[in-house]
mmCIF file of C-alpha atoms in Angstrom:
data_model
loop_
_atom_site.group_PDB
_atom_site.id
_atom_site.type_symbol
_atom_site.label_atom_id
_atom_site.label_comp_id
_atom_site.label_asym_id
_atom_site.label_seq_id
_atom_site.Cartn_x
_atom_site.Cartn_y
_atom_site.Cartn_z
ATOM 1 C CA MET A 1 13.259 19.656 -1.000
ATOM 2 C CA GLN A 2 12.324 22.287 1.634
ATOM 3 C CA GLN A 3 14.398 24.940 -0.128
ATOM 4 C CA ASP A 4 12.696 24.108 -3.422
ATOM 5 C CA VAL A 5 9.257 24.460 -1.797
ATOM 6 C CA GLU A 6 10.150 27.811 -0.224
ATOM 7 C CA ALA A 7 11.568 29.130 -3.501
ATOM 8 C CA LEU A 8 8.437 28.116 -5.383
ATOM 9 C CA VAL A 9 6.145 29.744 -2.814
ATOM 10 C CA GLU A 10 8.179 32.945 -3.134
ATOM 11 C CA GLN A 11 7.921 32.750 -6.923
ATOM 12 C CA VAL A 12 4.122 32.411 -6.822
ATOM 13 C CA ALA A 13 3.876 35.291 -4.338
ATOM 14 C CA GLN A 14 5.830 37.568 -6.627
ATOM 15 C CA LYS A 15 3.660 36.657 -9.613
ATOM 16 C CA LEU A 16 0.477 37.363 -7.682
ATOM 17 C CA GLY A 17 1.871 40.315 -5.745
ATOM 18 C CA ARG A 18 0.377 38.889 -2.541
ATOM 19 C CA GLY A 19 1.360 37.223 0.703
ATOM 20 C CA LEU A 20 1.216 33.429 0.713
ATOM 21 C CA SER A 21 1.486 30.702 3.291
ATOM 22 C CA LEU A 22 1.661 26.957 2.752
ATOM 23 C CA GLU A 23 0.389 24.445 5.306
ATOM 24 C CA ASP A 24 0.011 20.695 5.513
ATOM 25 C CA LEU A 25 -3.188 18.792 6.271
ATOM 26 C CA ASP A 26 -2.588 19.142 10.014
ATOM 27 C CA GLY A 27 -2.447 22.956 9.841
ATOM 28 C CA LEU A 28 1.341 23.077 10.246
ATOM 29 C CA LEU A 29 3.204 25.879 8.466
ATOM 30 C CA LEU A 30 5.523 24.569 5.746
ATOM 31 C CA ALA A 31 6.578 27.766 3.964
ATOM 32 C CA TYR A 32 5.588 31.411 3.519
ATOM 33 C CA SER A 33 6.419 34.379 1.326
ATOM 34 C CA SER A 34 8.227 37.489 2.465
ATOM 35 C CA ASN A 35 6.534 40.112 0.298
ATOM 36 C CA GLN A 36 3.358 41.611 1.717
ATOM 37 C CA SER A 37 2.562 45.216 2.483
ATOM 38 C CA HIS A 38 0.193 44.367 5.297
ATOM 39 C CA ALA A 39 -0.240 41.137 7.263
ATOM 40 C CA ASP A 40 -3.242 40.684 9.529
ATOM 41 C CA ARG A 41 -2.953 39.392 13.092
ATOM 42 C CA VAL A 42 -3.883 35.843 12.055
ATOM 43 C CA ARG A 43 -1.043 35.684 9.526
ATOM 44 C CA VAL A 44 1.497 37.153 11.943
ATOM 45 C CA ASN A 45 0.560 34.703 14.699
ATOM 46 C CA PHE A 46 0.613 31.810 12.245
ATOM 47 C CA LEU A 47 4.115 32.670 11.078
ATOM 48 C CA LEU A 48 5.298 32.921 14.682
ATOM 49 C CA SER A 49 3.634 29.803 16.084
ATOM 50 C CA LYS A 50 3.877 27.681 12.881
ATOM 51 C CA ARG A 51 0.393 26.262 13.556
ATOM 52 C CA VAL A 52 -3.173 27.397 12.833
ATOM 53 C CA PRO A 53 -5.024 28.343 16.072
ATOM 54 C CA ALA A 54 -8.200 26.417 16.874
ATOM 55 C CA ASP A 55 -10.572 29.365 16.385
ATOM 56 C CA VAL A 56 -9.068 30.273 13.030
ATOM 57 C CA SER A 57 -9.135 26.624 11.938
ATOM 58 C CA ALA A 58 -12.815 26.376 12.864
ATOM 59 C CA TRP A 59 -13.624 29.472 10.769
ATOM 60 C CA GLN A 60 -11.737 28.085 7.784
ATOM 61 C CA LEU A 61 -13.229 24.610 8.064
ATOM 62 C CA SER A 62 -16.735 26.060 8.293
ATOM 63 C CA HIS A 63 -16.333 27.123 4.650
ATOM 64 C CA GLY A 64 -15.689 23.576 3.472
ATOM 65 C CA ILE A 65 -11.959 23.594 2.779
ATOM 66 C CA ALA A 66 -11.518 20.009 4.030
ATOM 67 C CA THR A 67 -13.524 18.603 1.120
ATOM 68 C CA ALA A 68 -13.055 21.341 -1.497
ATOM 69 C CA VAL A 69 -11.258 20.564 -4.733
ATOM 70 C CA ARG A 70 -11.297 24.142 -6.050
ATOM 71 C CA PRO A 71 -10.236 27.463 -4.511
ATOM 72 C CA VAL A 72 -12.437 28.557 -1.623
ATOM 73 C CA ILE A 73 -13.065 32.183 -0.691
ATOM 74 C CA ILE A 74 -12.821 32.730 3.060
ATOM 75 C CA PRO A 75 -14.423 36.079 3.993
ATOM 76 C CA ALA A 76 -12.891 38.435 6.534
ATOM 77 C CA ASN A 77 -13.646 37.885 10.224
ATOM 78 C CA PRO A 78 -13.360 41.068 12.284
ATOM 79 C CA ASP A 79 -13.659 39.123 15.555
ATOM 80 C CA LEU A 80 -10.453 37.296 14.687
ATOM 81 C CA ASP A 81 -8.829 40.405 13.215
ATOM 82 C CA MET A 82 -8.579 38.399 10.017
ATOM 83 C CA LEU A 83 -8.624 39.705 6.465
ATOM 84 C CA GLY A 84 -10.250 37.687 3.723
ATOM 85 C CA ARG A 85 -8.177 35.124 1.894
ATOM 86 C CA VAL A 86 -8.451 32.327 -0.640
ATOM 87 C CA CYS A 87 -7.656 28.734 0.187
ATOM 88 C CA VAL A 88 -6.238 26.730 -2.707
ATOM 89 C CA PRO A 89 -6.493 22.974 -2.000
ATOM 90 C CA LEU A 90 -3.360 21.308 -3.333
ATOM 91 C CA MET A 91 -4.355 18.104 -5.112
ATOM 92 C CA VAL A 92 -2.469 15.433 -7.028
ATOM 93 C CA ARG A 93 -4.699 13.173 -9.132
ATOM 94 C CA GLY A 94 -7.541 13.608 -6.676
ATOM 95 C CA PHE A 95 -5.418 13.276 -3.526
ATOM 96 C CA ARG A 96 -5.213 16.178 -1.089
ATOM 97 C CA VAL A 97 -1.672 17.060 0.035
ATOM 98 C CA GLY A 98 -1.977 20.527 1.626
ATOM 99 C CA TYR A 99 -3.321 24.069 1.337
ATOM 100 C CA LEU A 100 -1.949 27.258 -0.194
ATOM 101 C CA TRP A 101 -3.334 30.435 1.377
ATOM 102 C CA VAL A 102 -3.451 33.767 -0.475
ATOM 103 C CA GLN A 103 -4.307 36.804 1.652
ATOM 104 C CA GLN A 104 -6.198 39.803 0.314
ATOM 105 C CA ASP A 105 -4.665 43.249 0.571
ATOM 106 C CA SER A 106 -5.917 45.516 3.327
ATOM 107 C CA ALA A 107 -7.206 47.997 0.733
ATOM 108 C CA GLU A 108 -9.407 45.401 -0.975
ATOM 109 C CA GLU A 109 -13.028 44.918 0.034
ATOM 110 C CA SER A 110 -13.071 41.165 -0.625
ATOM 111 C CA PRO A 111 -10.699 38.395 -1.755
ATOM 112 C CA THR A 112 -12.670 37.588 -4.928
ATOM 113 C CA ALA A 113 -10.059 39.293 -7.142
ATOM 114 C CA ILE A 114 -7.517 36.673 -6.038
ATOM 115 C CA VAL A 115 -9.463 33.886 -7.750
ATOM 116 C CA SER A 116 -9.147 35.563 -11.147
ATOM 117 C CA GLN A 117 -5.352 35.710 -10.730
ATOM 118 C CA LEU A 118 -4.861 32.012 -9.934
ATOM 119 C CA PRO A 119 -4.914 30.639 -13.526
ATOM 120 C CA ALA A 120 -1.642 32.499 -14.111
ATOM 121 C CA VAL A 121 0.113 30.293 -11.539
ATOM 122 C CA THR A 122 -1.527 26.954 -12.371
ATOM 123 C CA HIS A 123 1.775 25.362 -13.376
ATOM 124 C CA GLU A 124 3.534 26.467 -10.201
ATOM 125 C CA ILE A 125 0.659 25.169 -8.065
ATOM 126 C CA GLU A 126 0.887 21.776 -9.768
ATOM 127 C CA LEU A 127 4.634 21.660 -9.116
ATOM 128 C CA LEU A 128 4.084 22.590 -5.486
ATOM 129 C CA SER A 129 1.477 19.855 -5.084
ATOM 130 C CA GLY A 130 3.861 17.275 -6.497
ATOM 131 C CA MET A 131 6.604 18.336 -4.105
ATOM 132 C CA LEU A 132 4.304 18.025 -1.117
ATOM 133 C CA LEU A 133 3.090 14.621 -2.206
ATOM 134 C CA ASP A 134 6.656 13.377 -2.356
ATOM 135 C CA SER A 135 7.789 14.953 0.898
ATOM 136 C CA ASN A 136 5.262 15.294 3.663
ATOM 137 C CA THR A 137 1.993 13.496 2.959
ATOM 138 C CA ALA A 138 2.761 10.080 4.425
ATOM 139 C CA GLU A 139 4.302 11.698 7.499
ATOM 140 C CA SER A 140 1.358 13.904 8.444
ATOM 141 C CA GLU A 141 -0.322 13.089 11.756
ATOM 142 C CA PHE A 142 -3.707 13.185 10.062
ATOM 143 C CA ARG A 143 -2.624 10.483 7.648
ATOM 144 C CA ARG A 144 -0.908 8.426 10.360
ATOM 145 C CA SER A 145 -3.980 8.433 12.593
ATOM 146 C CA ARG A 146 -6.229 7.290 9.750
ATOM 147 C CA GLU A 147 -3.843 4.489 8.824
ATOM 148 C CA ARG A 148 -3.729 3.336 12.446
ATOM 149 C CA GLU A 149 -7.520 3.268 12.539
ATOM 150 C CA PHE A 150 -7.713 1.370 9.262
ATOM 151 C CA LEU A 151 -5.210 -1.263 10.435
ATOM 152 C CA ALA A 152 -7.095 -1.590 13.716
ATOM 153 C CA ALA A 153 -10.246 -2.272 11.716
ATOM 154 C CA CYS A 154 -8.354 -4.882 9.698
ATOM 155 C CA SER A 155 -7.511 -6.537 13.019
ATOM 156 C CA GLY A 156 -11.220 -6.669 13.880
ATOM 157 C CA GLU A 157 -11.475 -3.874 16.475
ATOM 158 C CA ALA A 158 -15.186 -3.046 16.536
ATOM 159 C CA ASN A 159 -14.808 0.697 17.210
ATOM 160 C CA ALA A 160 -12.354 1.099 14.350
ATOM 161 C CA VAL A 161 -14.614 -0.857 11.989
ATOM 162 C CA ALA A 162 -17.518 1.427 12.867
ATOM 163 C CA ALA A 163 -15.348 4.501 12.353
ATOM 164 C CA ILE A 164 -14.001 3.639 8.903
ATOM 165 C CA ALA A 165 -17.464 2.579 7.740
ATOM 166 C CA GLY A 166 -18.309 6.284 7.851
ATOM 167 C CA TRP A 167 -15.316 7.446 5.816
ATOM 168 C CA LYS A 168 -16.268 9.154 2.579
ATOM 169 C CA GLU A 169 -13.645 7.082 0.740
ATOM 170 C CA ILE A 170 -15.531 3.923 1.687
ATOM 171 C CA GLN A 171 -19.211 4.820 1.878
ATOM 172 C CA GLY A 172 -21.093 3.711 -1.218
ATOM 173 C CA LYS A 173 -17.986 2.138 -2.778
ATOM 174 C CA GLY A 174 -18.713 -1.478 -1.802
ATOM 175 C CA PRO A 175 -18.457 -4.336 -2.237
ATOM 176 C CA TRP A 176 -14.774 -4.188 -1.392
ATOM 177 C CA GLN A 177 -11.719 -6.405 -1.345
ATOM 178 C CA VAL A 178 -8.540 -6.195 0.705
ATOM 179 C CA VAL A 179 -5.111 -6.486 -0.900
ATOM 180 C CA THR A 180 -1.907 -7.296 0.969
ATOM 181 C CA VAL A 181 1.179 -5.955 -0.843
ATOM 182 C CA LEU A 182 4.315 -7.895 0.032
ATOM 183 C CA ASP A 183 7.965 -7.710 -0.984
ATOM 184 C CA ALA A 184 8.657 -11.440 -1.350
ATOM 185 C CA ASP A 185 12.383 -11.140 -0.650
ATOM 186 C CA GLY A 186 12.664 -8.092 1.597
ATOM 187 C CA TRP A 187 9.563 -8.398 3.788
ATOM 188 C CA ALA A 188 11.604 -8.687 7.003
ATOM 189 C CA GLY A 189 12.573 -5.020 6.642
ATOM 190 C CA GLY A 190 15.602 -3.295 8.110
ATOM 191 C CA PRO A 191 16.885 -2.698 11.619
ATOM 192 C CA ASP A 192 14.642 0.339 12.130
ATOM 193 C CA PRO A 193 10.951 -0.686 12.287
ATOM 194 C CA ILE A 194 9.761 2.934 12.200
ATOM 195 C CA ALA A 195 11.687 3.597 8.993
ATOM 196 C CA SER A 196 10.436 0.336 7.462
ATOM 197 C CA THR A 197 6.851 1.274 8.259
ATOM 198 C CA LEU A 198 7.230 4.729 6.729
ATOM 199 C CA ILE A 199 8.777 3.243 3.577
ATOM 200 C CA HIS A 200 5.835 0.876 3.100
ATOM 201 C CA ARG A 201 3.306 3.606 3.875
ATOM 202 C CA SER A 202 4.870 5.996 1.399
ATOM 203 C CA ALA A 203 5.248 3.363 -1.313
ATOM 204 C CA ALA A 204 1.609 2.315 -0.976
ATOM 205 C CA LEU A 205 0.392 5.899 -0.982
ATOM 206 C CA GLN A 206 2.371 6.792 -4.093
ATOM 207 C CA ALA A 207 1.471 3.572 -5.902
ATOM 208 C CA THR A 208 -2.277 4.063 -5.453
ATOM 209 C CA ILE A 209 -2.517 7.736 -6.377
ATOM 210 C CA GLY A 210 -4.826 8.073 -9.368
ATOM 211 C CA VAL A 211 -6.113 4.485 -9.166
ATOM 212 C CA ASP A 212 -9.843 5.023 -8.633
ATOM 213 C CA LYS A 213 -10.478 1.470 -7.427
ATOM 214 C CA ALA A 214 -7.869 1.839 -4.680
ATOM 215 C CA LEU A 215 -9.779 3.552 -1.879
ATOM 216 C CA PHE A 216 -7.257 3.649 0.963
ATOM 217 C CA SER A 217 -3.810 2.314 1.824
ATOM 218 C CA ALA A 218 -1.762 1.777 4.956
ATOM 219 C CA GLY A 219 1.730 0.494 5.692
ATOM 220 C CA THR A 220 3.189 -1.750 8.356
ATOM 221 C CA GLU A 221 6.741 -2.750 9.182
ATOM 222 C CA THR A 222 6.572 -5.773 6.845
ATOM 223 C CA HIS A 223 3.932 -5.019 4.192
ATOM 224 C CA SER A 224 1.195 -2.690 2.983
ATOM 225 C CA VAL A 225 -2.584 -3.070 2.959
ATOM 226 C CA VAL A 226 -4.856 -1.542 0.319
ATOM 227 C CA LEU A 227 -8.652 -1.428 0.280
ATOM 228 C CA PHE A 228 -10.063 -1.732 -3.243
ATOM 229 C CA SER A 229 -13.533 -1.569 -4.659
ATOM 230 C CA GLU A 230 -14.179 -5.114 -5.822
ATOM 231 C CA SER A 231 -13.551 -5.732 -9.509
ATOM 232 C CA VAL A 232 -13.403 -8.780 -11.752
ATOM 233 C CA GLY A 233 -10.396 -7.606 -13.752
ATOM 234 C CA ARG A 234 -6.905 -7.100 -12.389
ATOM 235 C CA ALA A 235 -5.660 -4.139 -14.451
ATOM 236 C CA ASN A 236 -5.818 -1.750 -11.475
ATOM 237 C CA HIS A 237 -4.042 -4.256 -9.258
ATOM 238 C CA ALA A 238 -1.311 -4.726 -11.862
ATOM 239 C CA GLN A 239 -0.837 -0.953 -12.067
ATOM 240 C CA VAL A 240 -0.417 -0.718 -8.301
ATOM 241 C CA LEU A 241 2.051 -3.617 -8.341
ATOM 242 C CA VAL A 242 4.312 -1.962 -10.911
ATOM 243 C CA HIS A 243 4.254 1.428 -9.202
ATOM 244 C CA TYR A 244 4.749 -0.091 -5.751
ATOM 245 C CA GLN A 245 7.833 -1.964 -6.902
ATOM 246 C CA LEU A 246 9.338 1.236 -8.318
ATOM 247 C CA GLU A 247 8.464 3.302 -5.244
ATOM 248 C CA LEU A 248 9.761 0.698 -2.800
ATOM 249 C CA ALA A 249 13.083 0.445 -4.629
ATOM 250 C CA LYS A 250 13.399 4.226 -4.714
ATOM 251 C CA ARG A 251 12.617 4.683 -1.033
ATOM 252 C CA SER A 252 14.512 1.690 0.366
ATOM 253 C CA GLY A 253 17.612 2.166 -1.768
ATOM 254 C CA ARG A 254 17.830 -1.512 -2.720
ATOM 255 C CA PRO A 255 16.697 -3.689 -5.629
ATOM 256 C CA VAL A 256 13.149 -5.019 -5.353
ATOM 257 C CA HIS A 257 12.722 -8.128 -7.468
ATOM 258 C CA ARG A 258 9.273 -9.493 -6.716
ATOM 259 C CA ILE A 259 6.169 -7.786 -5.366
ATOM 260 C CA ILE A 260 3.102 -9.861 -4.559
ATOM 261 C CA LEU A 261 -0.502 -8.727 -4.266
ATOM 262 C CA GLY A 262 -2.609 -11.121 -2.199
ATOM 263 C CA ILE A 263 -6.284 -10.464 -3.011
ATOM 264 C CA SER A 264 -9.237 -11.320 -0.782
ATOM 265 C CA GLU A 265 -12.724 -12.380 -1.747
ATOM 266 C CA GLY A 266 -15.172 -9.511 -2.144
ATOM 267 C CA PHE A 267 -17.203 -8.464 0.877
ATOM 268 C CA ALA A 268 -20.193 -6.166 1.323
ATOM 269 C CA LYS A 269 -20.222 -5.460 5.079
ATOM 270 C CA PRO A 270 -17.502 -3.506 6.920
ATOM 271 C CA ARG A 271 -17.522 -6.060 9.747
ATOM 272 C CA GLU A 272 -16.154 -8.603 7.251
ATOM 273 C CA LEU A 273 -12.990 -6.544 6.773
ATOM 274 C CA ALA A 274 -10.889 -8.553 9.232
ATOM 275 C CA GLU A 275 -11.654 -11.853 7.496
ATOM 276 C CA ALA A 276 -10.870 -10.310 4.117
ATOM 277 C CA TYR A 277 -7.541 -9.049 5.455
ATOM 278 C CA ARG A 278 -6.742 -12.564 6.718
ATOM 279 C CA GLN A 279 -7.514 -13.979 3.271
ATOM 280 C CA SER A 280 -5.349 -11.453 1.452
ATOM 281 C CA ARG A 281 -2.464 -11.933 3.876
ATOM 282 C CA GLN A 282 -2.620 -15.710 3.480
ATOM 283 C CA ALA A 283 -2.651 -15.395 -0.314
ATOM 284 C CA ALA A 284 0.460 -13.187 -0.250
ATOM 285 C CA GLN A 285 2.245 -15.585 2.109
ATOM 286 C CA ALA A 286 1.430 -18.567 -0.090
ATOM 287 C CA ALA A 287 2.697 -16.846 -3.241
ATOM 288 C CA ALA A 288 5.899 -15.838 -1.437
ATOM 289 C CA VAL A 289 6.824 -19.487 -0.830
ATOM 290 C CA ASP A 290 5.283 -20.921 -4.006
ATOM 291 C CA PRO A 291 6.227 -18.725 -7.005
ATOM 292 C CA GLN A 292 4.073 -20.739 -9.421
ATOM 293 C CA LEU A 293 1.043 -18.956 -7.934
ATOM 294 C CA GLY A 294 2.207 -15.745 -9.588
ATOM 295 C CA GLU A 295 2.224 -12.163 -8.338
ATOM 296 C CA LEU A 296 -1.478 -11.235 -8.512
ATOM 297 C CA VAL A 297 -2.905 -13.958 -6.299
ATOM 298 C CA ASP A 298 -6.554 -14.467 -5.387
ATOM 299 C CA CYS A 299 -7.102 -16.216 -2.085
ATOM 300 C CA ARG A 300 -9.318 -18.846 -3.707
ATOM 301 C CA SER A 301 -6.495 -19.848 -6.082
ATOM 302 C CA THR A 302 -4.045 -20.809 -3.329
ATOM 303 C CA GLY A 303 -5.451 -24.313 -2.920
ATOM 304 C CA VAL A 304 -4.239 -26.333 0.040
ATOM 305 C CA TYR A 305 -2.540 -23.295 1.575
ATOM 306 C CA GLN A 306 -5.998 -22.120 2.652
ATOM 307 C CA LEU A 307 -6.344 -25.285 4.714
ATOM 308 C CA LEU A 308 -2.885 -24.973 6.203
ATOM 309 C CA ALA A 309 -3.543 -21.352 7.178
ATOM 310 C CA SER A 310 -6.880 -22.158 8.775
ATOM 311 C CA ALA A 311 -5.256 -24.926 10.842
ATOM 312 C CA GLY A 312 -3.105 -22.286 12.570
ATOM 313 C CA GLY A 313 0.118 -23.117 14.309
ATOM 314 C CA GLY A 314 3.045 -21.057 15.500
ATOM 315 C CA ALA A 315 6.392 -20.323 13.906
ATOM 316 C CA GLY A 316 7.450 -23.983 13.948
ATOM 317 C CA ALA A 317 4.179 -25.406 12.674
ATOM 318 C CA TRP A 318 4.385 -27.558 9.531
ATOM 319 C CA ALA A 319 8.199 -27.615 9.601
ATOM 320 C CA ASP A 320 7.868 -31.395 9.963
ATOM 321 C CA SER A 321 5.019 -32.837 7.926
ATOM 322 C CA GLY A 322 5.233 -36.192 9.696
ATOM 323 C CA SER A 323 5.262 -38.012 6.350
ATOM 324 C CA VAL A 324 7.426 -41.152 6.378
ATOM 325 C CA TYR A 325 7.685 -41.045 2.585
ATOM 326 C CA VAL A 326 8.988 -37.464 2.573
ATOM 327 C CA ARG A 327 11.573 -38.297 5.243
ATOM 328 C CA MET A 328 12.780 -41.235 3.168
ATOM 329 C CA LEU A 329 13.187 -39.026 0.114
ATOM 330 C CA GLU A 330 14.932 -36.284 2.094
ATOM 331 C CA ASP A 331 17.453 -38.813 3.410
ATOM 332 C CA HIS A 332 18.323 -39.979 -0.114
ATOM 333 C CA ASP A 333 17.951 -36.694 -2.011
ATOM 334 C CA ARG A 334 21.335 -35.174 -1.220
ATOM 335 C CA ASN A 335 21.577 -33.476 -4.626
ATOM 336 C CA HIS A 336 18.022 -32.074 -4.379
ATOM 337 C CA GLU A 337 16.942 -33.822 -7.566
ATOM 338 C CA LEU A 338 13.999 -35.927 -6.478
ATOM 339 C CA LEU A 339 11.640 -33.762 -4.427
ATOM 340 C CA PRO A 340 11.620 -30.806 -6.892
ATOM 341 C CA VAL A 341 10.737 -33.137 -9.765
ATOM 342 C CA LEU A 342 8.008 -34.795 -7.751
ATOM 343 C CA GLU A 343 6.411 -31.503 -6.716
ATOM 344 C CA LEU A 344 6.478 -30.196 -10.287
ATOM 345 C CA ILE A 345 4.866 -33.401 -11.530
ATOM 346 C CA TYR A 346 2.035 -32.880 -9.036
ATOM 347 C CA ASP A 347 1.675 -29.189 -9.843
ATOM 348 C CA ASN A 348 1.593 -29.821 -13.608
ATOM 349 C CA ASP A 349 -1.038 -32.572 -13.680
ATOM 350 C CA GLY A 350 1.535 -35.293 -14.219
ATOM 351 C CA SER A 351 2.912 -33.820 -17.473
ATOM 352 C CA VAL A 352 6.482 -35.082 -17.822
ATOM 353 C CA GLN A 353 7.051 -32.819 -20.832
ATOM 354 C CA ASP A 354 6.094 -29.674 -18.871
ATOM 355 C CA VAL A 355 8.384 -30.656 -16.000
ATOM 356 C CA ALA A 356 11.267 -31.414 -18.361
ATOM 357 C CA THR A 357 10.818 -28.018 -20.020
ATOM 358 C CA LYS A 358 10.764 -26.119 -16.730
ATOM 359 C CA LEU A 359 13.839 -27.910 -15.390
ATOM 360 C CA HIS A 360 15.683 -27.832 -18.740
ATOM 361 C CA LEU A 361 15.947 -31.621 -18.708
ATOM 362 C CA HIS A 362 15.282 -34.366 -21.210
ATOM 363 C CA ARG A 363 12.107 -36.317 -20.578
ATOM 364 C CA SER A 364 14.145 -39.450 -19.990
ATOM 365 C CA SER A 365 15.849 -37.722 -17.040
ATOM 366 C CA VAL A 366 12.458 -36.992 -15.470
ATOM 367 C CA TYR A 367 11.338 -40.602 -15.970
ATOM 368 C CA ASN A 368 14.603 -41.784 -14.465
ATOM 369 C CA ARG A 369 14.079 -39.732 -11.322
ATOM 370 C CA LEU A 370 10.506 -40.921 -10.962
ATOM 371 C CA GLY A 371 11.793 -44.458 -11.226
ATOM 372 C CA ARG A 372 14.292 -43.838 -8.428
ATOM 373 C CA ILE A 373 11.481 -42.432 -6.256
ATOM 374 C CA ARG A 374 9.320 -45.517 -6.840
ATOM 375 C CA GLN A 375 12.243 -47.759 -5.971
ATOM 376 C CA LEU A 376 13.020 -45.863 -2.754
ATOM 377 C CA LEU A 377 9.425 -45.702 -1.520
ATOM 378 C CA GLY A 378 8.174 -49.053 -2.729
ATOM 379 C CA VAL A 379 4.941 -47.401 -3.920
ATOM 380 C CA ASP A 380 3.813 -45.449 -6.974
ATOM 381 C CA PRO A 381 4.060 -41.731 -5.971
ATOM 382 C CA LEU A 382 1.619 -40.747 -8.720
ATOM 383 C CA LYS A 383 -1.347 -42.739 -7.485
ATOM 384 C CA GLY A 384 -3.851 -42.748 -4.653
ATOM 385 C CA MET A 385 -3.028 -42.010 -1.044
ATOM 386 C CA PRO A 386 0.769 -41.865 -1.491
ATOM 387 C CA ARG A 387 0.309 -39.057 -4.031
ATOM 388 C CA LEU A 388 -2.060 -37.150 -1.711
ATOM 389 C CA GLU A 389 0.313 -37.554 1.244
ATOM 390 C CA LEU A 390 3.429 -36.524 -0.660
ATOM 391 C CA HIS A 391 1.850 -33.523 -2.373
ATOM 392 C CA ALA A 392 0.357 -32.223 0.874
ATOM 393 C CA ALA A 393 3.638 -32.764 2.730
ATOM 394 C CA LEU A 394 5.603 -30.841 0.100
ATOM 395 C CA LYS A 395 3.223 -27.907 0.417
ATOM 396 C CA MET A 396 3.517 -28.062 4.218
ATOM 397 C CA ARG A 397 7.288 -27.675 3.859
ATOM 398 C CA ARG A 398 6.775 -24.556 1.796
ATOM 399 C CA TRP A 399 4.149 -23.123 4.139
ATOM 400 C CA ALA A 400 6.559 -23.522 7.061
ATOM 401 C CA MET A 401 8.854 -20.997 5.308
ATOM 402 C CA ARG A 402 6.138 -18.366 4.788
ATOM 403 C CA PRO A 403 6.794 -14.704 5.678
ATOM 404 C CA ARG A 404 5.679 -13.918 9.220
ATOM 405 C CA ILE A 405 3.570 -10.838 8.635
#
């Protein structure tokens, strides 16, 4: 990848007949061209140190490059022994990935002529932007620090909440909702937590590029978190899900079978971010252990799992529901035929036909199993308090197996 970037920078330099340098969002040199008749002191020092000095950075930032989406003319600065140059922000579908710098020639009075040359290298600039997006964006210190601050705000740290409330990505975009993105089967990650975190960060970043409703994303060792502008529809969420699954498979080198998006309620105040994150995380956990909830899961649709989550408990909580009826069935259900039928009956409003269809059984087989359950328990499992106890206990068993994220 690095060789491809360097070759492309050299190609653009030859087309323009000018000296170029490529830097990331942290001001770190990524590549530079070899052909230039005269290099000013700033360029020479940059190529030697690989990093933009503070005084030069201040001069460049004072001309608005951090927020620019089009080429910016930076005039010469005799105090810095710096010729004029043009900064080309490298963007991919609205996302900033780096800067390409084109220096004016010493014989030119200003760098304005450079701007008229840039349309001739539009294609190469787009290619370069794509390469940077795929290689260095998620690893930049600027990006890492912002993700750390965002995750701290999701954890309820007051200073972090106040800080992200001022981000331009967030201001005026409310109400918001938080989405937890979870790999249902591979959430535990690999042996290297740093690598797992980077994989999730990169997958989330790539999956949300170009999705206007997705305002910011961050990755952890076990999952990703995305801040959305609240919306009634789920088309944007579905788009992120599909792209995230593809990106995660590509970056982890393993099949990814089921991605879940747990979606919080909308909220209008930044201080409510932590509660929204809790809701989205709980929704993703519930869907991971109860596939019938689907892959795009609103917190409010998770039913009794909301109550189980609010009750707390450590890693062993809910492993034993305490239900005598469930214990009796477990003792006699050695072929795992009774409890699955019973749970499906509850989840499908008592429809024997729906349960038979899902289990590829004849209806008579379902009735037979229900009859065995009645005989074992001595009560009707489809009525009153026994039904409430059994259904709740079955969901407790599932919740005990939830991903620990």
